CSV table of C-alpha atoms in Angstrom, one decimal:
chain,number,residue,atom,x,y,z
A,45,SER,CA,-24.7,21.7,19.2
A,46,ARG,CA,-26.4,22.0,15.8
A,47,ARG,CA,-25.3,21.1,12.3
A,48,ALA,CA,-24.9,23.5,9.4
A,49,GLY,CA,-24.6,22.3,5.9
A,50,PHE,CA,-26.5,21.1,2.9
A,51,GLY,CA,-27.8,17.6,2.6
A,52,PRO,CA,-27.8,14.7,5.0
A,53,GLY,CA,-24.5,13.9,6.7
A,54,ALA,CA,-23.1,17.4,6.0
A,55,ARG,CA,-20.2,18.2,8.3
A,56,ALA,CA,-20.9,20.9,10.9
A,57,MET,CA,-19.9,24.5,10.3
A,58,GLU,CA,-18.3,25.4,13.6
A,59,VAL,CA,-18.6,28.9,15.1
A,60,ALA,CA,-16.8,29.7,18.3
A,61,ALA,CA,-19.1,30.8,21.1
A,62,PRO,CA,-18.8,30.6,24.9
A,63,CYS,CA,-22.4,29.3,25.2
A,64,GLY,CA,-21.5,26.1,27.0
A,65,LEU,CA,-22.5,23.8,24.1
A,66,GLY,CA,-19.2,22.1,23.7
A,67,LEU,CA,-15.4,22.5,23.3
A,68,LYS,CA,-13.5,22.3,20.0
A,69,ARG,CA,-9.7,21.8,20.0
A,70,ILE,CA,-7.9,24.2,17.8
A,71,ALA,CA,-5.9,22.2,15.2
A,72,GLY,CA,-2.2,22.0,15.9
A,73,THR,CA,-2.5,23.4,19.5
A,74,SER,CA,-3.5,22.3,22.9
A,75,HIS,CA,-6.1,25.1,23.2
A,76,SER,CA,-9.8,24.6,23.2
A,77,VAL,CA,-12.6,27.0,22.6
A,78,PRO,CA,-16.4,26.6,23.1
A,79,VAL,CA,-18.3,25.9,19.9
A,80,THR,CA,-21.9,25.7,18.6
A,81,ARG,CA,-23.0,24.4,15.3
A,82,ILE,CA,-25.8,26.4,13.6
A,83,GLY,CA,-28.5,24.9,11.5
A,84,ARG,CA,-29.7,21.4,11.0
A,85,GLY,CA,-31.4,19.1,8.5
A,86,HIS,CA,-31.4,19.0,4.7
A,87,GLY,CA,-30.7,22.4,3.1
A,88,ALA,CA,-30.8,24.1,6.5
A,89,HIS,CA,-30.4,28.0,6.4
A,90,ALA,CA,-30.1,30.4,9.3
A,91,HIS,CA,-33.4,32.1,8.5
A,92,ARG,CA,-35.2,28.8,8.7
A,93,HIS,CA,-34.0,28.3,12.3
A,94,PRO,CA,-33.7,31.8,13.7
A,95,LEU,CA,-32.4,32.3,17.3
A,96,PRO,CA,-34.2,34.7,19.5
A,97,ARG,CA,-33.0,38.2,18.9
A,98,SER,CA,-31.1,38.5,22.2
A,99,ARG,CA,-29.5,35.1,21.9
A,100,ALA,CA,-28.6,35.8,18.3
A,101,ALA,CA,-26.9,39.1,19.2
A,102,THR,CA,-25.1,37.4,22.1
A,103,ALA,CA,-23.9,34.5,19.8
A,104,ALA,CA,-22.7,36.9,17.2
A,105,ALA,CA,-20.7,38.9,19.7
A,106,SER,CA,-19.2,35.9,21.3
A,107,ALA,CA,-18.3,34.4,17.9
A,108,ALA,CA,-16.5,37.6,17.0
A,109,ALA,CA,-14.6,37.6,20.3
A,110,ALA,CA,-13.7,33.9,20.0
A,111,VAL,CA,-12.4,34.4,16.4
A,112,GLY,CA,-10.2,37.2,17.7
A,113,THR,CA,-8.9,34.8,20.4
A,114,VAL,CA,-8.1,32.2,17.9
A,115,ALA,CA,-6.3,34.7,15.7
A,116,ALA,CA,-4.3,35.9,18.7
A,117,ILE,CA,-3.3,32.4,19.6
A,118,GLY,CA,-2.2,31.8,16.0
A,119,GLN,CA,0.0,34.9,16.1
A,120,ARG,CA,1.6,33.8,19.4
A,121,MET,CA,2.4,30.5,17.8
A,122,GLY,CA,4.3,32.3,15.1
A,123,ARG,CA,2.5,30.8,12.3
A,124,ARG,CA,-0.8,30.8,10.5
A,125,ARG,CA,-2.8,27.7,9.7
A,126,GLU,CA,-5.0,27.7,6.7
A,127,PRO,CA,-8.3,25.7,7.0
A,128,SER,CA,-7.9,22.2,5.7
A,129,ALA,CA,-9.8,19.0,5.5
A,130,ARG,CA,-8.8,16.3,8.0
A,131,LEU,CA,-8.4,13.8,5.2
A,132,SER,CA,-5.1,15.0,3.7
A,133,SER,CA,-3.3,13.4,0.8
A,134,TYR,CA,0.2,13.0,-0.4
A,135,PRO,CA,2.7,15.8,-0.1
A,136,PRO,CA,2.5,18.2,-3.1
A,137,GLU,CA,5.3,16.4,-5.0
A,138,PHE,CA,3.5,13.0,-5.0
A,139,SER,CA,0.4,11.5,-6.5
A,140,VAL,CA,-0.9,8.0,-6.2
A,141,GLY,CA,1.5,5.6,-7.7
A,142,THR,CA,4.2,8.1,-8.7
A,143,THR,CA,7.7,8.2,-7.3
A,144,THR,CA,8.8,11.8,-7.6
A,145,SER,CA,8.8,14.8,-9.8
A,146,PRO,CA,11.6,17.0,-11.2
A,147,ALA,CA,11.1,19.3,-8.2
A,148,THR,CA,12.2,16.6,-5.8
A,149,THR,CA,15.1,15.2,-7.9
A,150,ALA,CA,17.6,17.4,-6.2
A,151,SER,CA,16.4,16.8,-2.7
A,152,SER,CA,16.3,13.0,-3.2
A,153,ALA,CA,20.0,13.0,-3.9
A,154,SER,CA,20.9,13.6,-0.3
A,155,ALA,CA,20.2,11.0,2.3
A,156,VAL,CA,18.1,11.6,5.4
A,157,SER,CA,20.2,9.5,7.7
A,158,ALA,CA,19.6,11.1,11.1
A,159,PRO,CA,16.6,9.8,13.1
A,160,LEU,CA,13.6,12.0,12.5
A,161,ALA,CA,10.8,12.3,15.0
A,162,PRO,CA,7.4,14.1,14.8
A,163,PRO,CA,7.8,17.8,15.9
A,164,GLY,CA,7.3,18.4,19.6
A,165,ASP,CA,5.5,15.9,21.6
A,166,ARG,CA,2.9,14.9,19.0
A,167,ARG,CA,2.4,11.2,18.4
A,168,VAL,CA,1.8,9.7,15.0
A,169,GLY,CA,0.0,6.5,14.2
A,170,VAL,CA,1.5,4.2,11.7
A,171,LEU,CA,-1.0,1.8,10.0
A,172,LEU,CA,0.5,-1.1,8.1
A,173,LEU,CA,-2.1,-2.0,5.4
A,174,ASN,CA,-2.5,-5.4,3.6
A,175,ILE,CA,-5.2,-7.4,1.9
A,176,GLY,CA,-5.6,-10.0,4.6
A,177,THR,CA,-5.5,-13.8,5.2
A,178,PRO,CA,-8.0,-16.5,6.1
A,179,ALA,CA,-8.6,-17.0,9.8
A,180,SER,CA,-7.7,-20.7,9.4
A,181,THR,CA,-7.2,-23.4,6.8
A,182,SER,CA,-10.8,-24.6,6.9
A,183,VAL,CA,-12.6,-24.5,3.6
A,184,GLU,CA,-15.3,-22.3,5.1
A,185,ASP,CA,-12.8,-19.7,6.5
A,186,VAL,CA,-11.0,-19.6,3.1
A,187,ARG,CA,-14.3,-19.2,1.3
A,188,SER,CA,-15.3,-16.3,3.6
A,189,TYR,CA,-12.0,-14.5,3.0
A,190,LEU,CA,-12.1,-15.0,-0.8
A,191,LYS,CA,-15.7,-13.8,-0.9
A,192,LEU,CA,-14.7,-10.5,0.5
A,193,PHE,CA,-11.5,-10.2,-1.5
A,194,LEU,CA,-12.8,-11.2,-4.9
A,195,ALA,CA,-16.0,-9.1,-4.6
A,196,ASP,CA,-13.8,-6.0,-4.7
A,197,ASP,CA,-14.1,-4.5,-8.2
A,198,ARG,CA,-10.5,-3.3,-7.9
A,199,VAL,CA,-9.4,-6.9,-7.5
A,200,ILE,CA,-11.6,-8.3,-10.3
A,201,GLU,CA,-13.3,-5.9,-12.6
A,202,ILE,CA,-15.8,-7.6,-14.8
A,203,LYS,CA,-18.8,-6.0,-16.4
A,204,PRO,CA,-21.7,-6.2,-16.4
A,205,PRO,CA,-22.1,-7.0,-12.7
A,206,LEU,CA,-24.3,-10.0,-13.4
A,207,LEU,CA,-21.5,-11.7,-15.3
A,208,LYS,CA,-19.1,-11.1,-12.3
A,209,SER,CA,-21.7,-12.4,-9.9
A,210,LEU,CA,-22.0,-15.6,-12.0
A,211,LEU,CA,-18.2,-16.1,-12.2
A,212,LEU,CA,-17.8,-15.5,-8.5
A,213,GLU,CA,-20.4,-18.2,-7.8
A,214,VAL,CA,-18.3,-20.6,-9.8
A,215,LEU,CA,-15.0,-19.5,-8.2
A,216,LEU,CA,-16.4,-19.7,-4.6
A,217,ALA,CA,-17.9,-23.2,-5.3
A,218,THR,CA,-14.5,-24.6,-6.5
A,219,ARG,CA,-11.5,-22.5,-5.5
A,220,PRO,CA,-11.8,-22.5,-1.7
A,221,ALA,CA,-11.1,-26.2,-1.3
A,222,ALA,CA,-8.0,-26.1,-3.4
A,223,SER,CA,-6.8,-22.9,-1.7
A,224,ALA,CA,-7.4,-24.4,1.7
A,225,LYS,CA,-5.0,-27.3,0.8
A,226,ASN,CA,-2.4,-24.8,-0.2
A,227,TYR,CA,-2.7,-22.9,3.0
A,228,GLN,CA,-2.4,-26.1,5.0
A,229,LYS,CA,1.0,-26.7,3.4
A,230,ILE,CA,2.4,-23.4,4.7
A,231,TRP,CA,0.4,-22.8,7.9
A,232,ASP,CA,2.5,-22.6,11.1
A,233,PRO,CA,1.1,-25.0,13.7
A,234,GLU,CA,1.6,-22.4,16.5
A,235,ARG,CA,1.4,-19.0,14.9
A,236,GLY,CA,-0.9,-19.7,11.9
A,237,SER,CA,-0.8,-17.5,8.8
A,238,PRO,CA,2.8,-16.5,7.8
A,239,LEU,CA,1.5,-13.3,6.3
A,240,LEU,CA,-0.1,-12.3,9.7
A,241,PHE,CA,2.7,-13.3,12.0
A,242,HIS,CA,5.4,-11.8,9.9
A,243,THR,CA,3.5,-8.6,9.9
A,244,GLN,CA,3.0,-8.8,13.7
A,245,ASP,CA,6.7,-9.3,14.1
A,246,LEU,CA,7.4,-6.3,11.8
A,247,THR,CA,5.0,-4.2,13.8
A,248,ALA,CA,6.8,-5.0,17.0
A,249,GLY,CA,10.2,-4.2,15.4
A,250,LEU,CA,9.0,-0.9,14.0
A,251,GLN,CA,7.5,0.1,17.3
A,252,GLU,CA,10.8,-0.4,19.0
A,253,GLU,CA,12.8,1.3,16.1
A,254,LEU,CA,10.5,4.3,15.8
A,255,GLY,CA,10.1,4.9,19.5
A,256,PRO,CA,7.3,6.2,21.7
A,257,ASN,CA,6.3,9.1,19.5
A,258,TYR,CA,4.8,6.5,17.1
A,259,LEU,CA,2.0,4.1,17.5
A,260,VAL,CA,2.2,1.1,15.1
A,261,ARG,CA,-0.8,-1.0,14.2
A,262,ILE,CA,-1.9,-3.5,11.5
A,263,GLY,CA,-5.0,-3.0,9.3
A,264,MET,CA,-6.3,-5.7,6.9
A,265,ALA,CA,-8.8,-5.0,4.2
A,266,TYR,CA,-10.6,-8.4,4.2
A,267,SER,CA,-9.7,-10.1,7.5
A,268,GLU,CA,-8.9,-9.4,11.1
A,269,PRO,CA,-7.5,-7.1,12.4
A,270,PHE,CA,-9.7,-4.9,10.1
A,271,VAL,CA,-8.6,-1.4,9.1
A,272,SER,CA,-11.7,0.1,11.0
A,273,ASP,CA,-10.7,-1.6,14.3
A,274,ALA,CA,-7.1,-0.4,13.9
A,275,LEU,CA,-8.1,3.2,13.2
A,276,ARG,CA,-10.4,3.2,16.2
A,277,SER,CA,-7.6,1.7,18.4
A,278,ILE,CA,-5.3,4.5,17.3
A,279,ALA,CA,-7.9,7.2,17.9
A,280,ASP,CA,-8.7,5.7,21.4
A,281,SER,CA,-5.0,6.2,22.2
A,282,GLY,CA,-5.4,9.9,21.6
A,283,VAL,CA,-3.6,9.9,18.2
A,284,ASP,CA,-5.2,11.8,15.4
A,285,GLU,CA,-2.5,11.9,12.7
A,286,VAL,CA,-2.0,8.6,10.9
A,287,VAL,CA,0.5,7.4,8.3
A,288,LEU,CA,-1.0,4.7,6.0
A,289,VAL,CA,1.7,2.3,4.8
A,290,PRO,CA,0.5,0.0,2.0
A,291,MET,CA,2.7,-3.1,2.3
A,292,PHE,CA,3.2,-3.3,-1.5
A,293,PRO,CA,6.3,-1.6,-3.1
A,294,HIS,CA,4.3,-1.1,-6.4
A,295,PHE,CA,1.1,0.6,-7.3
A,296,ALA,CA,-1.7,-1.7,-8.7
A,297,SER,CA,-5.4,-1.1,-8.4
A,298,SER,CA,-5.9,-4.6,-7.0
A,299,THR,CA,-3.4,-4.1,-4.2
A,300,THR,CA,-2.3,-0.6,-3.2
A,301,GLY,CA,-5.4,1.0,-4.8
A,302,SER,CA,-7.8,-1.5,-3.2
A,303,ILE,CA,-6.4,-1.1,0.4
A,304,LEU,CA,-6.1,2.6,0.2
A,305,ALA,CA,-9.7,2.9,-1.1
A,306,ASN,CA,-10.8,0.8,1.8
A,307,ALA,CA,-8.9,2.9,4.3
A,308,TYR,CA,-10.2,6.1,2.8
A,309,ARG,CA,-13.8,4.9,3.2
A,310,THR,CA,-13.2,3.8,6.7
A,311,CYS,CA,-11.6,7.2,7.6
A,312,ALA,CA,-14.6,9.0,6.1
A,313,ASP,CA,-17.1,7.0,8.1
A,314,LEU,CA,-15.4,8.0,11.4
A,315,PHE,CA,-17.0,11.1,13.0
A,316,CYS,CA,-13.5,12.4,14.0
A,317,THR,CA,-11.8,11.6,10.7
A,318,PRO,CA,-8.0,11.3,11.2
A,319,PHE,CA,-5.4,13.4,9.6
A,320,ILE,CA,-3.7,11.0,7.2
A,321,ARG,CA,-0.7,10.7,5.1
A,322,VAL,CA,0.2,7.9,2.7
A,323,ILE,CA,3.5,6.3,1.9
A,324,PRO,CA,3.7,6.2,-1.9
A,325,PRO,CA,5.0,3.2,-3.8
A,326,PHE,CA,8.5,2.6,-2.6
A,327,TYR,CA,9.8,0.3,-5.4
A,328,SER,CA,12.6,2.7,-6.2
A,329,ASN,CA,13.3,3.9,-2.6
A,330,GLU,CA,16.9,3.5,-1.7
A,331,SER,CA,16.1,2.0,1.7
A,332,TYR,CA,13.8,-0.7,0.2
A,333,LEU,CA,16.4,-1.5,-2.5
A,334,SER,CA,19.1,-1.8,0.1
A,335,ALA,CA,17.1,-4.3,2.2
A,336,MET,CA,16.2,-6.3,-0.9
A,337,THR,CA,19.8,-6.4,-2.0
A,338,ALA,CA,20.9,-7.8,1.3
A,339,VAL,CA,18.3,-10.6,1.4
A,340,ILE,CA,18.9,-11.6,-2.2
A,341,THR,CA,22.7,-11.7,-1.8
A,342,GLU,CA,22.4,-13.9,1.3
A,343,SER,CA,20.6,-16.5,-0.8
A,344,VAL,CA,22.3,-16.3,-4.3
A,345,GLY,CA,25.7,-15.0,-3.4
A,346,HIS,CA,27.6,-12.0,-4.6
A,347,ARG,CA,26.9,-11.3,-8.3
A,348,GLY,CA,24.7,-14.4,-8.2
A,349,ASP,CA,27.6,-16.7,-8.1
A,350,ASP,CA,25.7,-19.4,-6.2
A,351,VAL,CA,23.1,-19.9,-8.9
A,352,ASP,CA,22.9,-20.2,-12.7
A,353,HIS,CA,20.1,-17.6,-13.0
A,354,VAL,CA,18.0,-15.2,-11.0
A,355,LEU,CA,14.3,-15.0,-11.8
A,356,PHE,CA,12.4,-11.9,-10.5
A,357,SER,CA,8.8,-13.1,-10.0
A,358,PHE,CA,6.3,-10.4,-9.4
A,359,HIS,CA,2.6,-10.9,-8.7
A,360,GLY,CA,0.6,-10.8,-11.9
A,361,VAL,CA,-2.3,-8.4,-12.6
A,362,PRO,CA,-4.8,-8.2,-15.5
A,363,GLU,CA,-3.5,-6.2,-18.5
A,364,ALA,CA,-6.4,-3.8,-18.1
A,365,GLN,CA,-5.0,-2.6,-14.7
A,366,CYS,CA,-1.9,-1.4,-16.6
A,367,THR,CA,-3.5,0.0,-19.7
A,368,GLN,CA,-6.0,2.0,-17.6
A,369,THR,CA,-3.2,4.0,-16.0
A,370,ASP,CA,-2.1,5.3,-19.5
A,371,ASP,CA,-4.1,8.5,-20.0
A,372,SER,CA,-2.9,8.7,-23.6
A,373,GLY,CA,-4.2,5.3,-24.4
A,374,GLU,CA,-1.4,4.9,-26.9
A,375,PHE,CA,1.6,3.7,-24.9
A,376,CYS,CA,1.1,1.0,-22.3
A,377,LEU,CA,1.3,-2.4,-23.8
A,378,LYS,CA,1.0,-0.9,-27.2
A,379,GLN,CA,4.5,0.5,-27.8
A,380,PRO,CA,7.5,-1.9,-28.0
A,381,GLY,CA,9.6,-1.5,-24.9
A,382,CYS,CA,6.9,0.4,-23.1
A,383,CYS,CA,8.3,-0.8,-19.8
A,384,ALA,CA,12.0,-0.2,-20.7
A,385,ARG,CA,12.2,3.0,-18.8
A,386,MET,CA,10.1,5.0,-16.3
A,387,ASN,CA,8.4,8.2,-17.6
A,388,VAL,CA,5.3,10.2,-16.8
A,389,VAL,CA,3.1,8.1,-19.1
A,390,ASN,CA,3.9,4.8,-17.4
A,391,ARG,CA,4.6,6.1,-13.9
A,392,ASN,CA,1.6,4.4,-12.5
A,393,CYS,CA,1.9,1.3,-14.6
A,394,TYR,CA,2.4,-1.8,-12.3
A,395,ARG,CA,4.3,-3.7,-15.0
A,396,ALA,CA,6.7,-0.8,-15.7
A,397,GLN,CA,7.4,-0.3,-12.0
A,398,CYS,CA,8.2,-4.0,-11.6
A,399,PHE,CA,10.7,-3.9,-14.5
A,400,GLU,CA,12.2,-0.8,-13.0
A,401,THR,CA,12.6,-2.6,-9.6
A,402,ALA,CA,14.4,-5.5,-11.4
A,403,ARG,CA,16.7,-3.2,-13.2
A,404,LEU,CA,17.6,-1.3,-10.0
A,405,LEU,CA,18.2,-4.5,-8.1
A,406,VAL,CA,20.3,-6.0,-10.9
A,407,GLN,CA,22.6,-2.9,-10.8
A,408,ARG,CA,23.1,-3.3,-7.0
A,409,LEU,CA,23.5,-7.1,-7.3
A,410,GLU,CA,26.0,-6.6,-10.3
A,411,LEU,CA,24.3,-9.4,-12.2
A,412,PRO,CA,25.4,-10.0,-15.8
A,413,ASP,CA,22.7,-9.2,-18.4
A,414,ASP,CA,22.3,-12.9,-19.4
A,415,LYS,CA,21.8,-14.0,-15.8
A,416,TRP,CA,18.4,-12.6,-14.9
A,417,SER,CA,14.9,-12.3,-16.1
A,418,VAL,CA,11.4,-11.1,-15.1
A,419,ALA,CA,8.1,-12.9,-15.0
A,420,PHE,CA,4.7,-12.6,-13.3
A,421,GLN,CA,2.9,-15.2,-11.2
A,422,SER,CA,-0.5,-16.0,-9.6
A,423,ARG,CA,-2.8,-15.3,-12.6
A,424,LEU,CA,-6.4,-16.2,-12.2
A,425,THR,CA,-7.5,-17.3,-15.7
A,426,LEU,CA,-11.3,-17.4,-15.3
A,427,ARG,CA,-11.5,-19.5,-18.4
A,428,GLY,CA,-9.6,-17.0,-20.5
A,429,THR,CA,-12.0,-14.1,-19.9
A,430,ILE,CA,-9.2,-11.9,-18.5
A,431,GLN,CA,-5.7,-11.4,-20.1
A,432,TRP,CA,-2.9,-11.1,-17.6
A,433,ILE,CA,0.5,-9.4,-18.0
A,434,ARG,CA,3.3,-11.6,-19.3
A,435,PRO,CA,5.7,-13.5,-19.3
A,436,TYR,CA,4.3,-16.0,-16.8
A,437,THR,CA,6.4,-17.4,-14.0
A,438,ASP,CA,5.3,-21.0,-14.3
A,439,GLU,CA,6.3,-21.1,-17.9
A,440,ALA,CA,9.6,-19.3,-17.3
A,441,ILE,CA,10.6,-21.8,-14.5
A,442,VAL,CA,10.1,-24.7,-16.9
A,443,ASP,CA,11.8,-22.9,-19.8
A,444,LEU,CA,14.9,-22.2,-17.6
A,445,ALA,CA,15.2,-25.8,-16.5
A,446,ARG,CA,14.9,-27.1,-20.1
A,447,HIS,CA,17.7,-24.7,-21.2
A,448,GLY,CA,20.2,-26.1,-18.7
A,449,LYS,CA,19.8,-23.7,-15.8
A,450,HIS,CA,20.0,-26.3,-13.0
A,451,ARG,CA,20.2,-24.0,-10.1
A,452,VAL,CA,17.9,-20.9,-10.2
A,453,GLY,CA,17.3,-18.3,-7.5
A,454,ILE,CA,13.7,-17.0,-7.5
A,455,VAL,CA,12.9,-13.6,-5.9
A,456,ALA,CA,9.4,-12.1,-5.3
A,457,PRO,CA,10.1,-8.4,-4.9
A,458,SER,CA,6.4,-7.4,-4.9
A,459,PHE,CA,5.8,-9.2,-1.7
A,460,THR,CA,7.2,-7.8,1.5
A,461,ALA,CA,6.0,-10.8,3.7
A,462,ASP,CA,6.1,-14.4,2.8
A,463,CYS,CA,2.6,-15.9,2.2
A,464,VAL,CA,0.9,-18.6,0.2
A,465,GLU,CA,1.9,-17.1,-3.1
A,466,THR,CA,5.6,-17.3,-2.2
A,467,LEU,CA,5.9,-20.3,0.1
A,468,GLU,CA,3.5,-22.6,-1.7
A,469,GLU,CA,3.2,-21.3,-5.3
A,470,LEU,CA,6.9,-20.7,-5.7
A,471,GLY,CA,8.6,-22.8,-2.9
A,472,ILE,CA,6.5,-26.0,-3.3
A,473,THR,CA,4.6,-26.1,-6.6
A,474,GLY,CA,7.2,-24.1,-8.5
A,475,ARG,CA,10.0,-26.2,-7.2
A,476,GLU,CA,8.2,-29.4,-8.3
A,477,GLU,CA,7.6,-28.0,-11.8
A,478,PHE,CA,11.2,-27.0,-12.1
A,479,GLU,CA,12.5,-30.4,-11.1
A,480,GLU,CA,10.1,-32.2,-13.4
A,481,ALA,CA,11.5,-30.1,-16.3
A,482,GLY,CA,15.0,-31.1,-15.5
A,483,GLY,CA,16.2,-28.5,-13.0
A,484,LYS,CA,17.9,-29.5,-9.8
A,485,ASP,CA,17.4,-26.7,-7.2
A,486,LEU,CA,15.0,-23.8,-7.2
A,487,VAL,CA,16.3,-21.5,-4.5
A,488,LEU,CA,13.5,-19.4,-3.0
A,489,VAL,CA,14.7,-16.1,-1.6
A,490,PRO,CA,12.8,-15.2,1.5
A,491,CYS,CA,10.7,-12.0,1.6
A,492,LEU,CA,11.8,-9.1,3.7
A,493,ASN,CA,9.4,-10.2,6.5
A,494,SER,CA,10.6,-8.7,9.8
A,495,SER,CA,14.4,-8.8,9.2
A,496,ASP,CA,16.5,-6.2,11.0
A,497,ASP,CA,17.4,-4.6,7.6
A,498,TRP,CA,13.7,-4.2,6.7
A,499,VAL,CA,12.7,-2.8,10.1
A,500,ARG,CA,15.4,-0.1,9.8
A,501,SER,CA,14.6,0.5,6.1
A,502,LEU,CA,10.9,0.8,6.5
A,503,SER,CA,11.4,3.1,9.6
A,504,GLN,CA,13.5,5.3,7.5
A,505,ILE,CA,11.0,5.4,4.6
A,506,ILE,CA,8.3,6.5,7.1
A,507,ARG,CA,10.6,9.2,8.7
A,508,GLU,CA,11.6,10.5,5.3
A,509,GLN,CA,7.9,10.8,4.2
A,510,LEU,CA,7.0,12.7,7.3
A,511,ALA,CA,10.1,15.0,6.7
A,512,GLY,CA,9.1,15.4,3.0
A,513,ALA,CA,12.5,14.1,1.8
A,514,PRO,CA,12.1,10.6,0.4
A,515,ARG,CA,15.2,9.1,-1.3
A,516,ILE,CA,14.5,7.4,-4.6
A,517,ALA,CA,16.9,5.9,-7.2
A,518,ALA,CA,18.6,8.6,-9.3
A,519,SER,CA,17.8,6.7,-12.5
A,520,THR,CA,14.1,6.6,-11.8
A,521,ALA,CA,14.0,10.3,-11.0
A,522,GLN,CA,16.0,11.1,-14.1
A,523,GLY,CA,13.7,9.2,-16.4
A,524,LEU,CA,10.7,11.0,-15.0
A,525,ALA,CA,12.4,14.4,-15.2
A,526,VAL,CA,13.6,13.9,-18.8
A,527,ALA,CA,10.1,12.7,-19.9
A,528,GLU,CA,8.4,15.7,-18.3
A,529,GLY,CA,10.9,18.0,-19.9
A,530,LEU,CA,9.8,16.8,-23.3
């Protein structure tokens, strides 16, 4: 075979011809036809690499015949496939970080409760995406992980690059030792990293729930098992269609944006690039909200009767990661109450999505207005060079204790699996700070992890996405629809 195209690495233009140079599977069918690729090299043209006249005539006639064969096959299948890139994106009604559009508001009102499977006998890969975790609690392993993680410009965006390089040198010289001690506090002696083994358990549960038409794998951006290895494993199993599932309910450039960018690059580097779909942020999906409501209620009681207050603690991000999602430049963190309701301007804003999640959970938990609040944790100060979204969780914990809230339930809805940020930062350090300020009991609500409710709910989210019928909260859809109508 030969390549056609312009520039190095150009994808081959494939022309069907029974010349014995290879077989090409017709997309969506089990049929194969012989192919040849014409032209090679930078800026290749047919007249630069002419075939002998007899071969050229034969190839042209064969190509015409094969095209007719392909068309006939398409007619027999009863449908016509338009040419498309293997790297597909969201369904038309979605864009990165959005929840829905007015066009889907009506369809999202009806639940897709029956089990949905891929059409026919086709298998679909499901790749659970996450940032990663150190291989062990050693300082060196933690440093290696942090070096990859913090080097990503979507995680820490500092310009010029020289300044970021200097700051990273300082961080990597000091932070790994402290982080290693925190990991040691929450590391399981037999299973290791909680983030990893909870994800492994979830993977096993999803595989059983979804059934044999699905192939579930884990892909980490900055640690094993890497996304590239997972995609190759899926391909080696004969599966070309893959659903990417970012394990973050909300869109942020440093989480969902980072792991999707990593996955896209990996897909593009594969010669046989997979057909991919992406699960959009599911912070307002009814299945996610149902699973969260169940796990919260179990810890704080109905209507939060077992605690004095419920604090929703979301992972923090730099303010710039929110303001850059505002195309108008005049709304996000500039208008009072900018996160009070979802609309098209703040639809991709992480902070707005977090507040929406809290409001939707409060409705389902039936919490009184004076019994809940929102804060953001895990900020990386870098000596004040970066401003992070407020209010801060560590300050909120102390303030609640000082105002007589002796028993506080703390929920981390932006994490789907327990990790160092929940188990150590909230469950150990947070509890110590709460008690030092006069509080008596800080009740840490477990993450969804691999609970039966979450296995069923995430399976449903995946099936709904494949069916093009995701169910999101009516109030979220309403806010977006009203704003677009204006």
